[in-house]
Amino acid sequence: MEATREIYWNVNHGLIWVMYLFAFLAVGACGFGFWKRLPMYRQAKPMERLDRLALRIKLMLQGALTQAKVLRVPEPGTLHAFFFWGFLLLFIGTLLIMLQVDFTVPLFDLTFLKGTFYKTYSIVLDIAGMVAILMLAGLFVRRFFVKPEGLVTKRDDYLAHALLFTILVSGFVIEALRMAATEVTVNPELARFSPGGLLLTPLFAGWDLGRISVAHKVLWWGHFFLAMGFIVAIPGTKLRHLFTDPANYLFTDLRPKGSIATIDLEDESAEQFGAAKATDLAWKDVYDADACTLCKRCQDRCPAWTTGKPLSPMRVVQQVGEMALNDPQGDLCRYVTEEVLWDCTTCRACQEICPVDIEHVNKILEMRRNLALMEGKFPGDEVRGAIANYEVNGNPFGLGWAERGAWAEGLDVVTLESGEPFDVMYFVGCYASFDRRNQDVARAFARICSAAGVRLGILGKEEKCCGEPPRKLGNEYLYQTMARENIEKIKGYGVQRIVTTCPHCFNTLARDYRELDFDIPVQHYTVFVAELIEQGRLQLAKGESFDCTYHDSCYVGRYADIFEPPREIIERLGGNITEMDRNRMESFCCGGGGGRILAEERVGTRVNVARVQMAGETRAPMLVSNCPFCLTMFEDGIKTGGYEGDMAAKDLAELVAQRLR
């Protein structure tokens, strides 16, 4: 007997049209539900997210089918991923039945669900269904019994679990009833290829055919209408992410990481800068709320939330969606609250861990722009004072122009204004120019370059802040003013290559300045020094080995994906790195990004102290970083965190300079 089964056994074939009618109505209702949500997206500003369509489709398929981003957090990512794959296989199995019944048999008299293919089909779908039930049970226990802190449980969660459990379990019960009547005694060999149904057939031992037939028919139609109800419920509940999440991979930002829209400040028709209300944001910002699964991964990794601040990236995304739906012209900044908006360090940890490519940071920056440009607001008086110093002196300290290049006295560093030849321009930045502790880093980097035969040129008194801190605080006008002046000076001197020791300067010059017609190559010094060593131009003396822990600064690590060069340099120097639990892409912010270096922390634990405590847990006597903001924050965190005498903060450039041959 060839392995196969009667499709729609015990279901009146004359009523199949009823099944298709309700299926059509359910799919139509689902589509209409999504259609009704379109005006919510359309009321926001336009944004191009369908360019490079082939690449976008590839990313969508990769993201949805591999579940790679979901699996980055094994718990509960594994449960979600295997549930998805199981459910997907069941859906494909249903489509194959439709294909055979409605196309291949009536059109070509071709039955392909038979023989070895049918056996494979049957066992794969049964295993997929059992895996889906087990994974759903795991998710159920996690949500309703384990209850991780911060996990939001809503009515939708009860509905989703109830519907999915009932649909999956009833499917196996229906299979067991069919098998009890047609396979267990008639063809037991074939029954082995349906292990899920076979497991339940003992429940119906002793039932006569009539009783089995009635139970099967009632359950079959009940199962069908539950499935149709599930489809109808999708757009109006959390279940919508079944469609919005794959689409969000399609709409992902293909620009370099951290890109921010550059405002046309000369547009005389513009009446609003930044986002005062939901409709001031881009449609993708509103759409993200529908894609959000409330998994709280972003919240768990947010340094502000972790240290007791009110900022939850997950909540901000939801608040944007709530305002767009219920009060699109309402005061968005007050709904989210100013305190929440100023707490963000723009570390990007939320976006990197998000399994569905939600963009948290730029929403916050757009609201900050409204606060700064339209309302003249900043986190505190200390920030207002720093902004005034930028405006007058081009640096946050309020120090004079002439002092900007004083750190380089006695070193083989020339000012571009002098006209002397140089190999690479060093964009020094404000902290390395004026802050005494970071001046040591600038001098160390200069000595490294001299030892490698690379002569540095600097703008000196002609350099201004790159503009990154004011920009991240919402002051786009001040950023563009300083950026354009820097660009004009740099281009005027015919600079061919730039290196920075500040990750914030690096990202700003290498990425943001591109929108202001600046195309000169820019490198962070960790990559530059690694290249010098690799090329044999920089000779390092062997010394005693040392123990340390290494901090991946956000703007070198998550923003620029530079993880290994700094570690390779430390190892070449004889360093033994004990990694902190939060390292590489999972690194924890120092607390200085997003302009927070200028602001006081008034709520919760200080972020820098929290990071220093993580370093302290490694028991390493040295905390190595590669960013002036990080070094400044760690010096303070070591003092206030009680680690003086037990730990020293060092910049990687200082370690290299100590080992120059």
XYZ file of C-alpha atoms in Angstrom:
661
model
C 0.000 0.000 0.000
C 1.488 3.311 -1.086
C 2.004 5.805 1.709
C -0.560 8.581 1.450
C -3.826 9.736 2.989
C -7.132 11.202 1.890
C -7.005 14.974 2.067
C -9.997 16.415 3.950
C -10.974 12.968 5.244
C -14.397 13.032 6.921
C -14.988 16.612 5.789
C -17.859 17.041 3.377
C -16.102 17.915 0.142
C -19.171 19.793 -0.940
C -18.523 22.248 1.883
C -14.910 23.011 0.975
C -16.143 26.188 -0.686
C -17.290 27.310 2.772
C -13.747 26.887 4.031
C -12.350 28.984 1.205
C -15.046 31.620 1.621
C -14.206 32.134 5.282
C -10.489 31.958 4.563
C -10.927 34.678 1.949
C -12.954 36.782 4.391
C -10.369 36.299 7.161
C -7.454 37.278 4.942
C -9.482 40.239 3.684
C -10.236 41.331 7.237
C -6.572 40.999 8.117
C -5.547 43.083 5.120
C -8.204 45.676 5.912
C -6.926 45.862 9.484
C -3.466 46.763 8.226
C -4.966 49.145 5.663
C -6.657 51.050 8.487
C -3.267 51.573 10.134
C -1.695 53.142 7.050
C -3.015 56.673 7.759
C -1.172 56.580 11.091
C 2.115 56.102 9.228
C 1.262 58.469 6.384
C 0.608 61.418 8.683
C 4.308 61.394 9.570
C 7.076 62.770 7.353
C 8.182 60.889 4.231
C 11.389 58.872 4.249
C 13.036 56.842 1.496
C 13.373 53.246 2.635
C 12.916 51.285 -0.587
C 16.160 52.203 -2.326
C 18.565 49.317 -3.139
C 15.520 47.075 -3.141
C 17.363 43.842 -4.017
C 19.588 44.219 -0.956
C 16.608 45.060 1.215
C 14.711 41.960 0.104
C 17.789 39.865 0.833
C 18.071 41.351 4.336
C 14.364 40.758 4.924
C 14.581 37.096 3.950
C 17.775 36.569 5.930
C 16.404 38.259 9.013
C 13.053 36.513 8.978
C 14.137 33.013 7.957
C 17.390 32.671 9.909
C 16.130 34.437 13.050
C 19.782 35.445 13.517
C 19.006 38.656 15.395
C 16.486 36.924 17.610
C 19.069 34.276 18.507
C 21.649 36.825 19.654
C 20.023 36.482 23.058
C 19.820 32.683 23.551
C 17.199 33.030 26.277
C 14.455 33.483 25.138
C 15.717 33.806 21.556
C 16.006 30.049 21.107
C 12.389 29.550 22.183
C 11.163 32.238 19.788
C 13.276 31.027 16.859
C 12.296 27.348 17.117
C 8.660 28.273 17.602
C 8.829 30.403 14.457
C 10.495 27.655 12.420
C 7.971 25.074 13.637
C 5.019 27.312 12.840
C 6.536 28.199 9.452
C 6.841 24.522 8.516
C 3.227 23.928 9.496
C 2.173 26.853 7.306
C 4.206 25.490 4.385
C 2.582 22.097 4.930
C -0.872 23.689 4.680
C 0.129 25.421 1.446
C 1.308 22.103 -0.016
C -2.110 20.580 0.694
C -3.799 23.496 -1.050
C -1.358 23.165 -3.952
C -2.203 19.508 -4.473
C -5.965 19.718 -3.942
C -6.626 22.890 -5.900
C -3.946 22.920 -8.588
C -1.885 19.837 -9.355
C -4.715 17.273 -9.072
C -7.499 19.127 -10.951
C -5.158 20.572 -13.569
C -2.580 17.805 -14.086
C -3.989 14.814 -12.211
C -0.768 14.906 -10.165
C -0.661 13.718 -6.559
C 2.727 14.430 -4.977
C 1.823 13.848 -1.321
C 2.511 10.136 -1.497
C 5.256 7.591 -0.997
C 8.549 8.678 0.540
C 7.730 12.351 0.046
C 4.517 11.956 2.039
C 6.309 10.090 4.825
C 8.899 12.855 5.038
C 6.189 15.489 4.874
C 4.207 13.815 7.649
C 7.048 13.292 10.098
C 8.547 16.743 9.505
C 5.226 18.479 10.146
C 4.530 16.435 13.264
C 7.960 17.197 14.685
C 7.522 20.860 13.759
C 4.172 20.961 15.543
C 5.545 19.304 18.682
C 8.545 21.643 18.746
C 6.219 24.623 18.349
C 4.094 23.465 21.305
C 7.154 22.892 23.504
C 8.643 26.271 22.631
C 5.307 27.996 23.218
C 5.094 26.271 26.603
C 8.557 27.582 27.451
C 7.549 31.106 26.476
C 4.353 30.741 28.493
C 6.260 29.726 31.631
C 8.746 32.552 31.147
C 6.078 35.213 30.709
C 3.503 34.134 33.286
C 5.542 32.281 35.929
C 9.205 33.340 35.760
C 8.196 36.928 34.898
C 11.559 38.621 34.142
C 11.751 42.133 35.554
C 10.505 44.737 33.099
C 8.694 42.298 30.803
C 5.357 43.881 29.917
C 2.381 41.497 29.801
C -0.811 42.735 28.144
C -4.180 41.363 27.048
C -2.634 40.549 23.681
C -0.225 38.106 25.314
C -3.057 36.097 26.875
C -4.907 36.073 23.564
C -1.868 35.030 21.543
C -0.898 32.157 23.847
C -4.473 30.899 24.114
C -5.087 30.949 20.371
C -1.748 29.391 19.430
C -1.918 26.655 22.058
C -5.480 25.766 21.095
C -4.742 25.730 17.366
C -1.614 23.597 17.715
C -2.997 21.097 20.215
C -6.337 20.738 18.432
C -4.433 20.021 15.232
C -2.810 16.997 16.835
C -6.089 15.828 18.348
C -7.719 15.996 14.906
C -4.823 14.032 13.461
C -5.145 11.424 16.212
C -8.877 10.984 15.510
C -8.211 10.515 11.790
C -5.423 8.039 12.491
C -7.581 6.088 14.962
C -10.069 5.548 12.149
C -7.799 5.115 9.126
C -4.233 4.170 10.093
C -3.600 2.727 13.543
C -5.249 -0.591 12.783
C -5.419 -0.437 8.993
C -1.884 0.774 8.228
C 0.179 0.880 11.458
C 3.438 1.183 9.504
C 2.314 4.520 8.064
C 1.063 5.725 11.459
C 4.645 5.737 12.742
C 5.354 8.693 10.466
C 2.866 10.819 12.400
C 4.357 10.626 15.917
C 2.393 13.563 17.309
C -0.968 12.126 16.375
C 0.120 8.589 17.274
C 0.933 9.776 20.787
C -2.705 10.813 21.296
C -4.502 7.899 19.604
C -4.741 5.874 22.868
C -7.178 8.542 24.075
C -9.701 7.234 21.579
C -9.202 3.511 22.089
C -12.565 1.773 22.114
C -14.384 4.560 20.281
C -16.512 3.391 17.403
C -16.182 4.890 13.937
C -19.339 6.973 14.261
C -18.202 8.632 17.474
C -14.725 9.294 16.023
C -16.275 10.738 12.875
C -18.473 13.217 14.756
C -15.666 14.318 17.087
C -13.279 14.705 14.173
C -15.720 16.782 12.114
C -16.617 19.109 15.006
C -12.964 19.606 15.977
C -11.871 20.052 12.361
C -14.243 22.952 11.799
C -13.532 24.356 15.252
C -9.799 24.248 14.487
C -10.412 25.933 11.159
C -12.426 28.813 12.612
C -9.873 29.306 15.376
C -7.216 29.631 12.698
C -9.369 32.145 10.840
C -9.927 34.066 14.076
C -6.167 34.144 14.570
C -5.703 35.676 11.117
C -8.383 38.313 11.775
C -6.789 39.214 15.141
C -3.328 39.865 13.707
C -3.502 43.572 12.719
C -5.345 44.700 15.846
C -3.104 42.976 18.378
C 0.532 42.384 19.230
C 0.394 39.558 16.690
C 0.841 42.149 13.965
C 4.581 41.804 14.392
C 4.301 38.564 12.374
C 4.128 40.897 9.361
C 5.600 44.176 10.615
C 8.867 42.596 11.782
C 9.922 41.077 8.440
C 8.891 44.344 6.785
C 11.078 46.242 9.238
C 14.087 44.312 7.952
C 13.072 45.545 4.515
C 12.934 49.134 5.794
C 16.239 48.974 7.683
C 18.593 51.964 7.588
C 21.303 51.227 5.021
C 23.302 54.349 5.821
C 26.477 54.114 7.935
C 25.587 53.374 11.540
C 24.714 56.451 13.531
C 23.699 58.580 10.552
C 21.449 61.521 11.406
C 19.407 63.598 8.988
C 21.133 66.918 8.346
C 18.653 69.767 8.701
C 18.496 72.353 5.937
C 18.808 75.383 8.173
C 18.539 77.736 5.189
C 15.044 76.544 4.319
C 13.037 79.711 4.921
C 9.757 77.830 4.614
C 10.575 75.572 7.568
C 8.429 76.335 10.590
C 9.615 73.480 12.794
C 12.984 71.909 13.501
C 13.007 68.595 15.312
C 9.966 66.685 16.555
C 7.462 68.478 18.757
C 4.674 66.051 17.866
C 4.401 62.575 16.385
C 3.750 63.909 12.884
C 7.136 65.689 12.946
C 8.878 62.331 12.957
C 9.397 60.133 9.890
C 6.874 57.396 9.066
C 9.481 54.760 9.969
C 9.627 56.167 13.510
C 5.894 55.611 13.865
C 5.998 52.226 12.144
C 8.626 51.021 14.623
C 5.992 51.027 17.357
C 4.011 48.402 15.431
C 7.149 46.329 14.862
C 8.143 46.392 18.535
C 7.588 43.034 20.258
C 8.093 44.460 23.778
C 10.919 41.959 24.306
C 12.719 44.554 26.498
C 16.179 43.712 25.166
C 16.798 47.400 24.495
C 15.676 48.328 27.987
C 17.888 45.687 29.603
C 20.970 47.080 27.876
C 20.251 50.779 28.268
C 22.848 52.287 30.635
C 20.362 54.917 31.758
C 17.644 52.393 32.658
C 20.168 50.038 34.257
C 21.428 52.789 36.565
C 17.998 53.876 37.748
C 17.020 56.586 35.275
C 13.492 56.740 33.855
C 14.597 56.235 30.237
C 13.339 52.998 28.692
C 14.055 52.835 24.930
C 11.232 50.322 24.604
C 8.793 52.681 26.283
C 9.874 55.628 24.101
C 9.110 53.617 20.956
C 5.683 52.710 22.335
C 4.968 56.303 23.373
C 5.639 57.518 19.827
C 3.120 54.958 18.549
C 0.564 55.890 21.200
C 0.760 59.575 20.327
C 0.621 58.871 16.585
C -2.532 56.809 17.088
C -4.356 58.792 19.787
C -3.064 62.376 19.704
C -0.853 63.014 16.664
C -0.806 66.794 17.251
C -0.136 66.472 20.968
C 3.039 67.518 22.809
C 5.259 64.513 22.206
C 8.244 65.795 24.196
C 6.119 66.307 27.305
C 4.470 62.910 26.870
C 7.862 61.205 26.712
C 9.169 63.778 29.263
C 12.269 65.939 28.997
C 14.037 63.982 31.725
C 13.795 60.800 29.664
C 15.033 62.525 26.515
C 18.112 64.017 28.187
C 19.075 60.719 29.865
C 20.103 59.053 26.591
C 23.859 58.617 26.009
C 23.280 57.647 22.344
C 25.380 54.533 23.018
C 23.321 52.568 20.460
C 23.154 49.460 22.633
C 19.371 49.463 22.200
C 19.508 49.412 18.420
C 22.255 46.823 18.130
C 20.399 44.293 20.263
C 16.948 44.927 18.798
C 15.823 41.743 16.994
C 13.649 43.671 14.521
C 15.795 46.692 13.528
C 13.908 49.363 15.462
C 15.663 52.744 15.460
C 15.520 54.249 18.933
C 18.275 56.856 19.018
C 17.222 59.163 16.198
C 13.712 59.481 17.624
C 15.231 60.849 20.804
C 17.591 63.131 18.889
C 14.731 64.568 16.843
C 12.848 65.411 20.043
C 16.030 66.909 21.507
C 16.306 69.087 18.416
C 12.880 70.482 19.138
C 13.832 71.201 22.743
C 17.130 72.883 21.800
C 16.276 74.721 18.579
C 12.626 75.612 19.167
C 12.434 75.928 22.957
C 16.027 76.751 23.903
C 16.138 73.976 26.516
C 19.069 71.874 27.733
C 19.582 69.336 30.539
C 20.865 71.935 33.010
C 22.668 75.221 33.532
C 26.041 73.484 33.259
C 25.139 72.395 29.720
C 23.823 75.833 28.847
C 27.162 77.284 29.968
C 29.098 74.765 27.858
C 26.965 75.592 24.803
C 27.759 79.286 25.325
C 31.468 78.406 25.462
C 31.187 76.518 22.175
C 29.580 79.539 20.579
C 32.287 81.942 21.760
C 35.462 79.871 21.958
C 34.724 76.713 19.938
C 35.220 74.435 22.957
C 33.157 73.537 26.049
C 35.734 74.843 28.528
C 35.644 78.460 27.428
C 39.433 78.526 27.005
C 41.115 80.787 24.456
C 41.864 79.872 20.851
C 45.593 80.387 21.231
C 45.869 77.623 23.829
C 44.444 74.918 21.611
C 47.777 73.722 20.227
C 49.898 74.392 23.324
C 49.998 70.686 24.225
C 52.258 70.014 21.205
C 55.169 72.216 22.300
C 58.487 70.380 21.989
C 57.014 67.646 19.770
C 57.485 67.042 16.070
C 54.024 68.406 15.295
C 53.454 71.272 12.896
C 50.520 73.608 12.458
C 48.987 73.614 9.034
C 49.103 77.404 9.089
C 52.923 77.271 9.159
C 53.077 75.709 5.717
C 55.574 73.059 6.850
C 55.185 69.604 5.313
C 53.230 66.938 7.164
C 52.053 63.392 6.445
C 48.765 63.127 8.292
C 46.497 65.692 9.839
C 45.647 65.013 13.475
C 42.218 66.341 14.412
C 42.883 66.720 18.107
C 39.458 67.509 19.558
C 38.577 69.603 22.585
C 39.513 67.249 25.401
C 42.930 66.310 24.037
C 43.569 70.005 23.371
C 42.528 71.466 26.731
C 41.995 68.765 29.357
C 45.293 68.061 31.152
C 44.701 64.348 31.509
C 43.823 63.943 27.841
C 46.696 66.153 26.728
C 48.896 63.258 27.878
C 47.094 61.078 25.338
C 47.658 63.605 22.549
C 51.356 63.801 23.386
C 51.600 60.012 23.514
C 49.998 59.721 20.087
C 52.369 62.351 18.691
C 55.381 60.401 20.006
C 53.998 57.202 18.458
C 53.728 58.885 15.070
C 57.227 60.375 15.340
C 58.646 56.952 16.155
C 56.965 55.573 13.025
C 58.264 58.387 10.848
C 54.860 59.994 10.483
C 54.782 63.751 10.859
C 51.546 65.154 12.226
C 49.945 68.401 11.215
C 47.303 70.111 13.351
C 44.993 73.065 12.872
C 46.027 74.409 16.277
C 44.222 77.626 17.090
C 42.205 77.272 13.874
C 40.528 74.041 15.039
C 37.057 74.117 16.535
C 35.054 71.375 18.187
C 33.836 68.880 15.611
C 30.335 69.786 16.807
C 29.265 66.327 17.963
C 28.258 67.057 21.589
C 26.092 70.079 20.682
C 24.529 68.093 17.854
C 23.653 65.164 20.080
C 22.105 67.656 22.490
C 19.889 68.895 19.682
C 21.730 72.060 18.671
C 22.045 71.381 14.951
C 22.698 75.042 14.196
C 25.821 75.187 16.368
C 27.029 71.859 14.993
C 26.739 72.970 11.378
C 28.379 76.319 12.108
C 31.483 74.727 13.628
C 31.511 71.848 11.127
C 31.490 74.144 8.111
C 34.318 76.246 9.534
C 36.405 73.130 10.175
C 35.692 71.787 6.699
C 36.686 75.061 5.066
C 39.985 75.157 6.966
C 40.850 71.504 6.332
C 40.065 71.663 2.627
C 41.960 74.911 2.304
C 45.161 73.185 3.411
C 44.778 70.307 0.956
C 44.690 67.637 3.653
C 44.752 64.097 2.271
C 44.273 61.996 5.407
C 43.027 62.567 8.936
C 43.486 60.636 12.175
C 41.683 61.298 15.446
C 42.115 60.012 18.999
C 38.504 60.872 19.813
C 35.841 58.392 18.620
C 33.258 61.180 18.576
C 35.411 63.312 16.289
C 36.116 60.212 14.209
C 32.458 59.388 13.611
C 31.540 63.012 12.995
C 34.290 63.686 10.447
C 34.143 60.278 8.800
C 30.347 60.073 8.538
C 28.401 63.231 9.404
C 30.662 65.685 7.565
C 30.018 63.699 4.379
C 26.624 65.378 4.097
C 28.407 68.743 4.216
C 30.563 67.971 1.171
C 33.575 66.539 3.013
C 35.206 63.412 1.597
C 38.689 63.183 3.133
C 39.496 59.720 4.605
C 39.396 59.625 8.410
C 40.709 56.927 10.761
C 40.540 56.312 14.473
C 44.002 56.040 15.937
C 43.562 52.428 17.091
C 43.279 51.293 13.471
C 46.027 53.696 12.351
C 48.487 52.438 14.988
C 47.597 48.800 14.274
C 48.462 49.441 10.604
C 51.807 51.032 11.543
C 52.694 47.972 13.611
C 51.568 45.576 10.893
C 53.629 47.450 8.296
C 56.698 47.260 10.499
C 56.961 51.037 10.734
C 56.410 51.097 14.477
C 58.859 49.074 16.541
C 57.792 48.182 20.063
C 60.202 47.165 22.818
C 59.448 44.037 24.774
C 58.602 44.650 28.389
C 57.034 42.965 31.332
C 53.582 41.565 30.792
C 50.729 43.317 32.497
C 47.129 42.610 33.398
C 44.262 44.815 32.307
C 40.674 44.938 31.213
C 39.623 46.698 28.030
C 36.597 48.919 27.492
C 35.034 49.086 24.025
C 33.959 52.697 23.695
C 30.547 52.954 22.050
C 31.658 55.111 19.133
C 34.603 52.845 18.255
C 32.872 49.545 18.975
C 29.149 49.563 18.254
C 29.280 52.519 15.865
C 32.396 51.578 13.882
C 32.730 47.807 14.523
C 36.347 48.255 15.632
C 36.894 45.518 18.205
C 40.006 43.523 17.380
C 42.706 46.128 16.462
C 42.852 47.594 19.999
C 43.004 44.124 21.543
C 45.707 43.036 19.120
C 47.783 46.069 20.085
C 47.393 45.311 23.796
C 48.479 41.724 23.203
C 51.516 42.910 21.205
C 52.427 45.070 24.184
C 52.320 42.037 26.481
C 48.915 42.765 27.956
C 46.735 40.028 29.407
C 43.130 41.128 28.956
C 40.459 39.957 31.376
C 37.239 40.819 29.610
C 34.339 42.407 31.448
C 31.024 40.592 31.165
C 29.767 43.418 28.982
C 32.291 43.641 26.130
C 32.509 44.187 22.393
C 29.016 44.742 20.936
C 27.530 44.277 24.423
C 29.842 46.867 25.982
C 28.374 49.188 28.615
C 28.607 52.946 28.013
C 30.908 55.141 30.113
C 28.076 57.676 30.404
C 29.727 60.478 28.421
C 28.098 60.065 25.009
C 25.167 61.990 23.603
C 26.518 65.228 25.110
C 26.199 63.731 28.588
C 29.890 64.468 29.152
C 28.737 68.065 29.705
C 25.830 67.258 32.020
C 25.496 66.241 35.642
C 23.807 62.971 36.569
C 21.174 63.710 39.167
C 19.166 60.476 39.260
C 20.184 56.938 40.122
C 23.683 55.480 40.047
C 26.275 57.278 37.943
C 26.824 55.389 34.689
C 30.604 55.741 34.899
C 30.620 54.287 38.419
C 28.550 51.324 37.207
C 31.057 50.659 34.414
C 34.040 51.003 36.732
C 32.399 48.481 39.060
C 32.170 46.066 36.122
C 35.886 46.609 35.523
C 36.543 46.097 39.223
C 34.863 42.697 39.092
C 37.661 41.499 36.772
C 40.222 42.407 39.498
C 42.432 43.857 36.770
C 44.593 46.751 38.024
C 44.244 48.706 34.770
C 41.211 49.857 32.771
C 42.225 50.601 29.181
C 40.101 52.688 26.806
C 40.528 54.666 23.597
C 38.303 57.707 24.028
C 38.807 61.026 25.871
C 35.245 60.952 27.182
C 35.739 57.414 28.511
C 39.068 58.297 30.118
C 37.550 61.345 31.797
C 34.532 59.415 33.028
C 36.653 56.524 34.299
C 39.073 58.786 36.156
C 36.071 60.232 37.960
C 34.381 56.846 38.401
C 37.471 55.330 40.004
C 37.557 58.146 42.556
C 33.854 58.238 43.354
C 33.460 54.465 43.114
C 36.119 53.729 45.710
C 38.713 52.144 43.411
C 41.588 54.581 43.949
C 44.790 52.661 44.502
C 43.278 49.467 43.099
C 42.715 50.480 39.487
C 44.216 52.983 37.063
C 42.562 54.325 33.909
C 44.817 54.452 30.856
C 44.385 55.276 27.207
C 45.755 52.756 24.735
C 48.000 55.411 23.191
C 49.768 55.875 26.525
C 50.553 52.164 26.727
C 51.959 52.111 23.189
C 54.069 55.218 23.823
C 55.613 53.549 26.874
C 56.865 50.656 24.756
C 58.395 52.606 21.889
C 61.802 51.261 20.905
